[in-house]
Short mmCIF file of C-alpha atoms in Angstrom, two decimals:
data_model
loop_
_atom_site.label_atom_id
_atom_site.label_comp_id
_atom_site.label_asym_id
_atom_site.label_seq_id
_atom_site.Cartn_x
_atom_site.Cartn_y
_atom_site.Cartn_z
CA MET A 1 0.00 0.00 0.00
CA ILE A 2 0.94 3.62 -0.47
CA LEU A 3 -0.42 6.76 1.13
CA ILE A 4 -3.52 8.03 -0.65
CA ASN A 5 -4.07 11.78 -0.61
CA LYS A 6 -7.72 12.66 -1.08
CA ASN A 7 -8.69 15.38 -3.51
CA GLN A 8 -11.82 17.46 -3.46
CA GLU A 9 -14.85 15.37 -4.32
CA PRO A 10 -16.24 15.82 -7.86
CA LYS A 11 -19.00 18.40 -8.15
CA GLU A 12 -21.29 15.77 -9.66
CA TRP A 13 -21.00 13.75 -6.45
CA THR A 14 -21.68 16.83 -4.33
CA GLU A 15 -24.78 17.48 -6.40
CA TYR A 16 -25.88 13.85 -6.12
CA CYS A 17 -25.50 13.89 -2.34
CA SER A 18 -27.52 17.11 -2.03
CA THR A 19 -30.72 15.31 -3.08
CA PRO A 20 -32.90 14.80 0.02
CA GLY A 21 -33.12 11.17 1.13
CA VAL A 22 -30.56 9.92 -1.39
CA THR A 23 -28.63 6.73 -0.59
CA TYR A 24 -25.31 5.52 -1.94
CA GLN A 25 -25.18 4.71 -5.62
CA SER A 26 -22.02 4.87 -7.70
CA ILE A 27 -21.92 7.36 -10.55
CA PRO A 28 -19.33 7.52 -13.37
CA GLU A 29 -17.86 10.81 -12.15
CA LEU A 30 -17.21 9.30 -8.72
CA VAL A 31 -15.41 6.31 -10.22
CA ASP A 32 -13.34 8.53 -12.50
CA ALA A 33 -12.31 10.81 -9.64
CA LEU A 34 -11.21 7.90 -7.45
CA LEU A 35 -9.25 6.28 -10.28
CA LYS A 36 -7.38 9.51 -11.02
CA GLU A 37 -6.78 10.17 -7.33
CA GLN A 38 -5.20 6.73 -6.83
CA GLY A 39 -3.29 6.69 -10.09
CA TYR A 40 -5.26 3.70 -11.38
CA ILE A 41 -4.03 1.20 -8.78
CA CYS A 42 -6.01 -0.68 -6.14
CA ALA A 43 -5.99 1.05 -2.75
CA TYR A 44 -5.02 -2.16 -0.97
CA CYS A 45 -3.08 -4.57 -3.20
CA MET A 46 -1.77 -1.96 -5.71
CA ARG A 47 -2.78 -3.91 -8.81
CA ARG A 48 -3.55 -1.95 -11.97
CA ILE A 49 -7.24 -1.05 -12.26
CA PRO A 50 -9.64 -1.19 -13.93
CA THR A 51 -9.22 -4.90 -14.63
CA LYS A 52 -11.44 -7.96 -14.65
CA ASP A 53 -10.83 -11.13 -12.64
CA LYS A 54 -12.01 -14.66 -13.24
CA ILE A 55 -14.20 -16.60 -10.83
CA GLU A 56 -14.62 -20.29 -11.68
CA GLY A 57 -13.13 -19.58 -15.11
CA LYS A 58 -15.49 -16.73 -15.97
CA LEU A 59 -14.73 -13.02 -15.99
CA THR A 60 -16.49 -11.02 -13.32
CA SER A 61 -18.94 -8.36 -14.45
CA GLU A 62 -16.99 -5.64 -12.63
CA ASP A 63 -13.55 -4.17 -13.27
CA HIS A 64 -13.39 -2.22 -9.99
CA ARG A 65 -15.09 -1.98 -6.62
CA ILE A 66 -15.73 1.18 -4.62
CA GLU A 67 -14.68 0.49 -1.07
CA HIS A 68 -16.09 2.23 1.99
CA ILE A 69 -13.32 2.14 4.61
CA LYS A 70 -16.04 2.20 7.25
CA CYS A 71 -18.63 -0.11 5.70
CA ARG A 72 -22.07 1.18 4.74
CA GLU A 73 -23.83 -1.54 6.70
CA ASN A 74 -22.38 -0.38 10.02
CA HIS A 75 -21.83 3.31 9.29
CA GLU A 76 -24.84 4.58 7.39
CA ASP A 77 -23.88 8.17 8.21
CA LEU A 78 -20.65 7.73 6.21
CA GLN A 79 -22.09 6.08 3.10
CA LEU A 80 -21.95 9.28 1.04
CA LYS A 81 -18.72 10.70 2.47
CA TYR A 82 -16.06 10.98 -0.22
CA ASN A 83 -13.28 10.77 2.37
CA ASN A 84 -14.58 7.33 3.35
CA MET A 85 -14.23 5.97 -0.19
CA LEU A 86 -11.43 4.22 -2.04
CA ILE A 87 -11.38 2.29 -5.30
CA CYS A 88 -10.20 -1.30 -5.40
CA CYS A 89 -9.65 -4.14 -7.84
CA PRO A 90 -12.36 -6.83 -8.31
CA GLY A 91 -10.50 -8.83 -5.67
CA HIS A 92 -10.24 -12.32 -7.12
CA ILE A 93 -6.82 -12.99 -8.60
CA GLY A 94 -6.02 -16.70 -8.68
CA GLU A 95 -8.17 -18.77 -6.32
CA ASP A 96 -8.32 -16.36 -3.38
CA GLU A 97 -10.53 -13.40 -2.60
CA HIS A 98 -8.79 -10.28 -1.34
CA CYS A 99 -9.14 -6.52 -0.86
CA ASP A 100 -12.73 -5.20 -0.74
CA ARG A 101 -14.24 -8.48 -1.95
CA LYS A 102 -12.69 -10.29 1.00
CA LYS A 103 -13.28 -7.48 3.49
CA GLY A 104 -17.02 -7.14 2.92
CA ASN A 105 -18.57 -5.49 5.96
CA GLN A 106 -15.72 -6.39 8.29
CA GLU A 107 -13.98 -3.57 10.12
CA ILE A 108 -10.32 -2.65 9.79
CA SER A 109 -8.57 -0.37 12.25
CA PHE A 110 -6.27 1.30 9.71
CA SER A 111 -6.59 3.36 6.56
CA PRO A 112 -4.41 4.00 3.48
CA LEU A 113 -5.20 7.67 4.11
CA ASP A 114 -3.15 7.58 7.32
CA SER A 115 0.60 8.17 6.96
CA ALA A 116 1.24 6.74 10.44
CA PHE A 117 -0.22 3.43 9.28
CA ILE A 118 1.74 3.44 6.02
CA ASN A 119 4.94 3.94 8.02
CA THR A 120 4.31 0.64 9.84
CA LEU A 121 4.45 -1.35 6.60
CA THR A 122 7.39 -3.50 5.57
CA TYR A 123 8.02 -6.07 2.85
CA THR A 124 10.24 -9.06 2.33
CA SER A 125 12.28 -9.61 -0.81
CA ASN A 126 9.85 -12.45 -1.57
CA GLY A 127 6.94 -10.00 -1.81
CA ILE A 128 5.21 -10.45 1.55
CA ILE A 129 3.64 -7.34 3.07
CA ALA A 130 3.48 -6.91 6.86
CA SER A 131 2.92 -4.29 9.53
CA SER A 132 4.95 -3.76 12.68
CA ASN A 133 1.62 -3.25 14.47
CA PRO A 134 0.30 -6.75 15.31
CA VAL A 135 -3.35 -5.68 15.04
CA TYR A 136 -2.84 -4.13 11.62
CA ASN A 137 -0.80 -7.14 10.53
CA GLU A 138 -3.57 -9.55 11.48
CA GLU A 139 -6.13 -7.50 9.57
CA ILE A 140 -3.88 -7.25 6.50
CA ASN A 141 -3.87 -11.04 6.36
CA SER A 142 -7.22 -12.17 7.72
CA ILE A 143 -9.51 -9.37 6.48
CA LEU A 144 -7.83 -8.09 3.31
CA ASN A 145 -5.86 -11.27 2.50
CA LEU A 146 -3.04 -9.29 0.89
CA ASN A 147 -0.55 -12.16 0.95
CA THR A 148 -2.25 -14.47 -1.50
CA PRO A 149 0.25 -16.42 -3.66
CA PHE A 150 -0.40 -14.34 -6.78
CA LEU A 151 -0.16 -10.99 -5.02
CA VAL A 152 3.06 -12.02 -3.28
CA LEU A 153 4.50 -13.23 -6.60
CA ASN A 154 3.54 -10.03 -8.42
CA ARG A 155 5.16 -7.85 -5.77
CA LYS A 156 8.27 -10.04 -5.83
CA ASN A 157 8.51 -9.79 -9.63
CA MET A 158 8.08 -6.01 -9.58
CA LEU A 159 10.89 -5.66 -7.05
CA LYS A 160 13.08 -8.05 -9.05
CA GLU A 161 12.64 -5.97 -12.21
CA VAL A 162 13.55 -2.78 -10.38
CA ILE A 163 16.66 -4.34 -8.81
CA GLN A 164 17.77 -5.53 -12.24
CA HIS A 165 17.29 -2.00 -13.55
CA ILE A 166 19.32 -0.54 -10.69
CA ASN A 167 22.12 -3.03 -11.34
CA GLN A 168 22.20 -2.03 -14.99
CA THR A 169 22.14 1.67 -14.12
CA CYS A 170 24.89 1.34 -11.51
CA LYS A 171 26.83 -1.30 -13.51
CA GLN A 172 27.03 -3.63 -10.54
CA LYS A 173 25.51 -3.96 -7.08
CA LYS A 174 28.53 -2.65 -5.15
CA ASN A 175 28.32 0.62 -7.08
CA TRP A 176 24.78 1.49 -6.05
CA ASN A 177 24.75 5.20 -5.24
CA LYS A 178 22.34 7.70 -3.73
CA THR A 179 21.88 9.68 -6.93
CA ALA A 180 20.68 6.69 -8.94
CA LEU A 181 18.51 5.38 -6.10
CA LYS A 182 16.89 8.76 -5.48
CA SER A 183 16.05 9.05 -9.16
CA ILE A 184 14.33 5.66 -9.14
CA LEU A 185 12.59 6.46 -5.85
CA VAL A 186 11.05 9.59 -7.37
CA LYS A 187 9.90 7.52 -10.36
CA TYR A 188 7.96 5.07 -8.19
CA GLN A 189 6.72 7.58 -5.62
CA ASN A 190 4.98 9.65 -8.25
CA LYS A 191 2.46 9.20 -11.03
CA HIS A 192 3.68 9.08 -14.61
CA LYS A 193 2.06 10.00 -17.89
CA ASP A 194 0.34 7.01 -19.52
CA GLY A 195 -1.75 8.03 -22.50
CA GLU A 196 -4.18 10.67 -21.30
CA ASN A 197 -3.85 9.71 -17.64
CA GLN A 198 -1.42 10.04 -14.76
CA LYS A 199 -0.76 6.61 -13.23
CA TYR A 200 1.28 4.98 -10.48
CA TYR A 201 3.29 1.89 -11.31
CA PRO A 202 1.51 -1.26 -10.05
CA TYR A 203 2.91 -2.61 -6.76
CA CYS A 204 4.97 0.56 -6.35
CA GLY A 205 4.75 0.32 -2.55
CA ILE A 206 7.31 -2.47 -2.29
CA VAL A 207 9.71 -0.58 -4.56
CA VAL A 208 9.44 2.64 -2.55
CA TRP A 209 9.99 0.74 0.71
CA PHE A 210 13.00 -1.13 -0.68
CA ILE A 211 14.75 1.93 -2.07
CA GLN A 212 14.14 4.00 1.05
CA LYS A 213 15.64 1.18 3.09
CA LYS A 214 18.71 1.02 0.82
CA LEU A 215 19.20 4.78 0.96
CA ASN A 216 19.34 4.59 4.73
CA THR A 217 22.36 2.28 4.45
CA LEU A 218 24.39 4.55 2.13
#
């Protein structure tokens, strides 16, 4: 995960919410705003979205899911609050449910909007995500299921590609230097131009963590 900075909600959503007695219903402008805000990656697993997953060999009918951090079932007063919304992947890569699909109406005690939470996150070179806070760590695994085999593999492969690139840039591992690492860090911390949109690289969280860790040793 990476820190998500919320923008101002789209005016179309403000107008929708101003209707007396209205309840939550996604509108295209809301989806578009959330996608742009998050750089077209899932708020939890960091996969590229929109995308469709297969369940029992068939593509799902959805290519994204709007997630309420505090679920609508238990927090009706927050169902229309833009600051309570994220956008996630369909949540069914491989055989395991994850992210919003796995979470459902369960409660989590952290948020990708909270920098203090993001600072508790670590990764292994094999692609496993963890938190130094035992409560958060349990929820990452049991509620969001972010260490499914495919997600772990994808994070591992992303990190492997970046390390190979660093080795090529610095000629060899022993010549890694701060200038090269800082340049790559900026690349993965920020959105990049992709067609008409500004996007983050998928699984960029593990790359940012790894490079920051290496910089601290130089």
